[in-house]
Amino acid sequence: MKKIITVAILFFSFVSFAQIKVLETVPVEKLGKVNNNYIQKIGDEYTVYYTSIQNDDDESSSLRKFTFKNVNNDYASLYNIIMNGFTASPLYDIKLELPNNYIWLHYTGSVIPDKATVQFMVSNKDASSATSSVSEPFVKDQINKLFQK
């Protein structure tokens, strides 16, 4: 009888620890892509992945990212800010603040109309791990493709 009770207790203890829990998953949506650069959406959070051509830590080109939540339609606002920068005269840099990063949108002009470029210059806010990087230059059509517009 003692053996049966012992086996029953062991069986119930294993059953209680072996429960399977189904967690809600949020689909990962890959938005536009230009070369190795792309934007990914998970729920209301957007992550911009870009190829860095210049890093503080002297690595060769690598994939970097910055993330923000779409709180007040921030995704569309970022797109509009970038696109309005192309038409500004003269072209000037725009500084943006995100929760974890500062981003400068660095515009360069060209003698050929509609060939102005923008680069993301991203630096980390955290002073203990302060890093910065610069993306490859994007023309207006590439920004449209990246943001799926």
XYZ file of N, CA and C in Angstrom:
447
model
N 0.815 -1.187 0.000
C 0.000 0.000 0.000
C 0.867 1.263 0.000
N 1.970 1.187 0.799
C 2.870 2.334 0.856
C 3.494 2.610 -0.515
N 3.793 1.544 -1.243
C 4.395 1.701 -2.569
C 3.424 2.365 -3.527
N 2.170 2.006 -3.448
C 1.159 2.598 -4.326
C 0.995 4.087 -4.016
N 0.960 4.433 -2.742
C 0.836 5.851 -2.350
C 2.069 6.631 -2.795
N 3.245 6.048 -2.626
C 4.493 6.714 -3.043
C 4.511 6.934 -4.553
N 4.129 5.926 -5.305
C 4.081 6.042 -6.764
C 3.048 7.086 -7.177
N 1.899 7.103 -6.514
C 0.850 8.078 -6.832
C 1.330 9.497 -6.542
N 2.023 9.704 -5.438
C 2.546 11.039 -5.095
C 3.583 11.470 -6.117
N 4.480 10.567 -6.486
C 5.484 10.889 -7.511
C 4.821 11.210 -8.842
N 3.825 10.437 -9.218
C 3.118 10.671 -10.474
C 2.459 12.047 -10.484
N 1.764 12.398 -9.412
C 1.089 13.695 -9.344
C 2.091 14.857 -9.286
N 3.241 14.664 -8.662
C 4.239 15.734 -8.608
C 4.826 15.979 -9.998
N 5.042 14.913 -10.764
C 5.539 15.093 -12.127
C 4.498 15.761 -13.008
N 3.251 15.391 -12.838
C 2.178 15.967 -13.636
C 2.018 17.457 -13.333
N 2.155 17.829 -12.086
C 1.960 19.239 -11.737
C 3.079 20.124 -12.281
N 4.292 19.598 -12.458
C 5.398 20.391 -12.988
C 5.496 20.310 -14.507
N 4.786 19.417 -15.110
C 4.902 19.200 -16.547
C 3.735 19.807 -17.312
N 3.176 20.875 -16.801
C 2.064 21.503 -17.496
C 2.580 22.321 -18.676
N 1.872 22.280 -19.755
C 2.232 23.048 -20.945
C 1.389 24.302 -20.967
N 2.053 25.406 -21.156
C 1.375 26.693 -21.192
C 1.499 27.262 -22.595
N 0.409 27.664 -23.165
C 0.415 28.289 -24.475
C 0.493 29.804 -24.270
N 1.540 30.394 -24.803
C 1.710 31.832 -24.681
C 1.257 32.517 -25.959
N 0.708 33.690 -25.785
C 0.269 34.454 -26.947
C 1.495 34.972 -27.689
N 1.520 34.762 -28.981
C 2.639 35.255 -29.786
C 2.157 36.386 -30.682
N 3.042 37.315 -30.895
C 2.744 38.448 -31.762
C 3.487 38.200 -33.073
N 2.805 38.282 -34.205
C 3.482 38.001 -35.463
C 4.564 39.035 -35.771
N 5.649 38.542 -36.341
C 6.743 39.407 -36.788
C 6.488 39.726 -38.247
N 6.443 41.004 -38.556
C 6.138 41.450 -39.902
C 7.339 42.199 -40.456
N 7.885 41.719 -41.555
C 8.991 42.412 -42.188
C 8.402 43.366 -43.213
N 8.658 44.648 -43.011
C 8.121 45.658 -43.921
C 9.093 45.809 -45.087
N 9.352 47.011 -45.529
C 10.199 47.219 -46.689
C 11.638 46.797 -46.488
N 12.317 46.513 -47.612
C 13.716 46.095 -47.570
C 14.475 46.751 -48.716
N 15.653 47.283 -48.386
C 16.558 47.862 -49.374
C 17.944 47.302 -49.081
N 18.493 46.527 -50.008
C 19.772 45.835 -49.798
C 19.656 45.012 -48.516
N 20.532 45.231 -47.535
C 20.452 44.496 -46.263
C 19.678 45.269 -45.207
N 19.143 46.418 -45.536
C 18.421 47.279 -44.607
C 16.930 46.949 -44.677
N 16.299 46.879 -43.515
C 14.865 46.586 -43.509
C 14.222 47.092 -42.235
N 12.893 47.142 -42.242
C 12.118 47.532 -41.069
C 11.252 46.344 -40.671
N 11.268 46.042 -39.375
C 10.516 44.920 -38.835
C 9.514 45.443 -37.819
N 8.310 44.898 -37.850
C 7.249 45.302 -36.927
C 6.837 44.104 -36.088
N 6.855 44.304 -34.763
C 6.360 43.297 -33.826
C 5.364 44.007 -32.926
N 4.087 43.737 -33.118
C 3.050 44.436 -32.358
C 3.049 45.908 -32.726
N 3.247 46.779 -31.736
C 3.293 48.219 -32.011
C 4.724 48.747 -31.968
N 5.698 47.840 -32.049
C 7.104 48.235 -31.977
C 7.772 48.039 -33.339
N 8.432 49.084 -33.799
C 9.140 49.058 -35.073
C 10.641 49.056 -34.818
N 11.359 48.234 -35.572
C 12.809 48.192 -35.483
C 13.372 48.413 -36.875
N 14.247 49.413 -36.998
C 14.906 49.720 -38.261
C 16.300 49.103 -38.210
N 16.548 48.143 -39.086
C 17.866 47.516 -39.206
C 18.577 48.169 -40.386
N 19.817 48.585 -40.176
C 20.569 49.255 -41.229
C 22.018 48.776 -41.214
N 22.643 48.814 -42.375
C 24.037 48.451 -42.493
C 24.877 49.652 -42.104
N 25.686 49.467 -41.085
C 26.538 50.549 -40.610
C 27.829 50.550 -41.415
N 28.181 51.718 -41.947
C 29.429 51.825 -42.716
C 30.537 52.448 -41.882
N 30.175 52.991 -40.718
C 31.160 53.601 -39.824
C 30.715 53.378 -38.398
N 31.588 52.772 -37.586
C 31.277 52.474 -36.191
C 32.342 53.065 -35.289
N 31.968 53.335 -34.047
C 32.941 53.758 -33.044
C 33.925 52.646 -32.712
N 33.450 51.421 -32.733
C 34.302 50.308 -32.323
C 35.112 49.715 -33.472
N 35.270 50.457 -34.544
C 36.133 50.111 -35.678
C 35.849 48.759 -36.316
N 34.629 48.289 -36.236
C 34.258 47.079 -36.969
C 33.995 47.472 -38.417
N 34.145 46.511 -39.302
C 33.740 46.794 -40.676
C 32.218 46.834 -40.709
N 31.649 47.001 -41.878
C 30.195 47.173 -41.955
C 29.465 46.043 -41.236
N 28.474 46.423 -40.453
C 27.700 45.455 -39.693
C 26.261 45.933 -39.624
N 25.372 45.021 -39.274
C 23.953 45.345 -39.171
C 23.678 45.925 -37.787
N 23.119 47.120 -37.743
C 22.766 47.801 -36.497
C 21.267 48.057 -36.511
N 20.725 48.529 -35.380
C 19.281 48.761 -35.318
C 18.951 49.864 -34.328
N 17.766 50.432 -34.524
C 17.144 51.274 -33.513
C 15.662 50.958 -33.500
N 15.058 51.079 -32.303
C 13.684 50.631 -32.096
C 12.851 51.745 -31.470
N 11.579 51.783 -31.855
C 10.644 52.724 -31.249
C 9.246 52.137 -31.319
N 8.380 52.605 -30.421
C 6.976 52.176 -30.424
C 6.161 53.164 -31.246
N 5.113 52.673 -31.850
C 4.233 53.495 -32.669
C 3.160 54.119 -31.773
N 3.583 55.010 -30.873
C 2.681 55.571 -29.875
C 1.670 56.526 -30.498
N 2.124 57.587 -31.100
C 1.232 58.579 -31.720
C 1.446 58.590 -33.231
N 1.336 57.413 -33.825
C 1.578 57.261 -35.254
C 3.011 57.687 -35.594
N 3.957 57.285 -34.729
C 5.355 57.675 -34.880
C 6.007 57.104 -36.136
N 5.542 55.938 -36.586
C 6.101 55.342 -37.799
C 5.857 56.265 -38.996
N 4.630 56.731 -39.153
C 4.305 57.657 -40.250
C 5.006 58.991 -40.048
N 5.122 59.434 -38.805
C 5.805 60.699 -38.522
C 7.276 60.625 -38.909
N 7.943 59.512 -38.590
C 9.348 59.353 -38.969
C 9.498 59.397 -40.486
N 8.618 58.697 -41.178
C 8.655 58.716 -42.644
C 8.492 60.142 -43.171
N 7.510 60.876 -42.643
C 7.267 62.256 -43.098
C 8.439 63.173 -42.794
N 9.051 63.006 -41.623
C 10.214 63.825 -41.272
C 11.352 63.571 -42.252
N 11.613 62.310 -42.552
C 12.694 61.967 -43.487
C 12.393 62.529 -44.873
N 11.167 62.349 -45.348
C 10.814 62.811 -46.699
C 10.826 64.340 -46.795
N 10.369 65.035 -45.755
C 10.395 66.498 -45.764
C 11.826 67.023 -45.764
N 12.739 66.286 -45.191
C 14.144 66.687 -45.198
C 14.742 66.724 -46.588
N 14.239 65.875 -47.485
C 14.742 65.859 -48.865
C 14.389 67.147 -49.605
N 13.268 67.764 -49.244
C 12.812 68.957 -49.968
C 13.216 70.253 -49.282
N 13.884 70.160 -48.121
C 14.300 71.369 -47.409
C 15.385 72.089 -48.213
N 15.351 73.383 -48.163
C 16.364 74.170 -48.865
C 16.885 75.236 -47.921
N 18.105 75.191 -47.529
C 19.132 74.194 -47.860
C 18.925 72.909 -47.048
N 19.596 71.846 -47.492
C 19.512 70.590 -46.759
C 20.182 70.767 -45.400
N 19.566 70.291 -44.362
C 20.147 70.404 -43.022
C 19.896 69.115 -42.252
N 20.727 68.877 -41.244
C 20.580 67.679 -40.417
C 19.422 67.857 -39.438
N 18.739 66.762 -39.160
C 17.626 66.761 -38.214
C 17.995 65.813 -37.086
N 17.856 66.263 -35.848
C 18.158 65.421 -34.691
C 16.860 64.940 -34.070
N 16.773 63.628 -33.856
C 15.593 63.001 -33.260
C 15.999 62.295 -31.974
N 15.083 62.254 -31.019
C 15.337 61.534 -29.781
C 14.358 60.377 -29.676
N 14.909 59.190 -29.496
C 14.125 57.984 -29.271
C 14.356 57.542 -27.831
N 13.591 56.572 -27.339
C 13.770 56.159 -25.944
C 15.214 55.757 -25.593
N 15.926 55.085 -26.494
C 17.280 54.606 -26.184
C 18.369 55.222 -27.049
N 17.995 56.017 -28.044
C 18.978 56.522 -28.993
C 18.708 57.974 -29.363
N 19.764 58.611 -29.877
C 19.637 59.867 -30.601
C 19.922 59.528 -32.059
N 19.142 60.106 -32.959
C 19.340 59.853 -34.382
C 19.447 61.185 -35.103
N 20.509 61.332 -35.865
C 20.651 62.486 -36.738
C 20.369 62.003 -38.142
N 19.509 62.713 -38.824
C 19.258 62.435 -40.234
C 20.175 63.379 -40.994
N 21.232 62.839 -41.557
C 22.254 63.640 -42.235
C 21.972 63.626 -43.740
N 21.643 64.796 -44.278
C 21.315 64.928 -45.695
C 22.511 65.494 -46.445
N 22.746 64.963 -47.633
C 23.766 65.515 -48.521
C 23.122 65.765 -49.872
N 23.480 66.870 -50.474
C 22.900 67.244 -51.759
C 23.731 66.733 -52.910
N 23.191 66.924 -54.077
C 23.867 66.515 -55.296
C 23.510 67.512 -56.388
N 24.391 67.627 -57.377
C 24.094 68.528 -58.486
C 22.989 67.965 -59.368
N 22.768 66.683 -59.306
C 21.694 66.048 -60.065
C 20.409 66.167 -59.247
N 19.336 66.733 -59.814
C 18.084 66.870 -59.057
C 17.570 65.514 -58.570
N 16.945 65.512 -57.416
C 16.362 64.320 -56.798
C 17.391 63.234 -56.463
N 18.647 63.606 -56.329
C 19.662 62.625 -55.942
C 20.263 62.940 -54.580
N 19.538 63.698 -53.775
C 19.979 63.951 -52.412
C 19.907 62.639 -51.639
N 20.751 62.484 -50.642
C 20.765 61.266 -49.843
C 20.599 61.608 -48.369
N 20.176 60.616 -47.615
C 20.068 60.741 -46.163
C 20.782 59.546 -45.539
N 21.455 59.810 -44.424
C 22.094 58.751 -43.655
C 21.579 58.839 -42.221
N 21.433 57.665 -41.581
C 21.083 57.629 -40.171
C 22.387 57.639 -39.387
N 22.543 58.621 -38.520
C 23.696 58.668 -37.620
C 23.123 58.420 -36.229
N 23.370 57.235 -35.698
C 22.714 56.779 -34.472
C 23.737 56.694 -33.343
N 23.372 57.270 -32.190
C 24.212 57.114 -31.000
C 23.339 56.661 -29.837
N 23.918 55.840 -28.996
C 23.230 55.276 -27.844
C 23.181 56.313 -26.727
N 22.043 56.438 -26.041
C 21.901 57.380 -24.926
C 22.668 56.937 -23.698
N 22.795 55.643 -23.499
C 23.432 55.101 -22.308
C 24.923 55.429 -22.327
N 25.367 56.228 -21.357
C 26.758 56.671 -21.315
C 27.728 55.519 -21.084
N 27.309 54.477 -20.374
C 28.214 53.361 -20.094
C 28.497 52.513 -21.329
N 27.572 52.486 -22.263
C 27.788 51.716 -23.495
C 27.558 52.605 -24.711
N 28.095 53.801 -24.659
C 27.874 54.773 -25.739
C 28.575 54.313 -27.014
N 27.785 54.047 -28.019
C 28.310 53.692 -29.326
C 27.583 54.530 -30.359
N 28.222 54.707 -31.473
C 27.550 55.407 -32.559
C 27.890 54.720 -33.868
N 27.017 54.909 -34.826
C 27.209 54.298 -36.131
C 26.523 55.153 -37.183
N 26.916 54.938 -38.429
C 26.379 55.694 -39.553
C 25.927 54.697 -40.612
N 24.723 54.911 -41.119
C 24.187 54.014 -42.147
C 24.731 54.385 -43.515
N 24.507 53.498 -44.441
C 24.821 53.828 -45.823
C 23.832 54.896 -46.298
N 24.182 55.675 -47.319
C 23.261 56.719 -47.795
C 22.062 56.119 -48.546
N 20.900 56.740 -48.332
C 19.670 56.333 -49.013
C 19.151 57.491 -49.852
N 18.684 57.190 -51.060
C 18.001 58.193 -51.868
C 16.506 58.102 -51.562
N 15.759 59.063 -52.055
C 14.330 59.165 -51.757
C 13.563 57.884 -52.109
N 13.830 57.307 -53.277
C 13.131 56.092 -53.697
C 13.416 54.917 -52.756
N 14.643 54.841 -52.234
C 14.971 53.763 -51.304
C 14.234 53.938 -49.971
N 14.067 55.175 -49.525
C 13.303 55.419 -48.294
C 11.847 55.017 -48.509
N 11.282 55.346 -49.674
C 9.907 54.923 -49.990
C 9.781 53.409 -49.938
N 10.749 52.708 -50.507
C 10.725 51.248 -50.522
C 10.900 50.689 -49.109
N 11.794 51.294 -48.329
C 12.058 50.837 -46.960
C 10.808 50.977 -46.092
N 10.071 52.057 -46.242
C 8.865 52.313 -45.445
C 7.596 51.794 -46.127
N 7.729 51.104 -47.231
C 6.612 50.553 -48.010
C 5.613 51.634 -48.418
N 6.067 52.714 -48.959
C 5.195 53.801 -49.407
C 5.228 53.888 -50.913
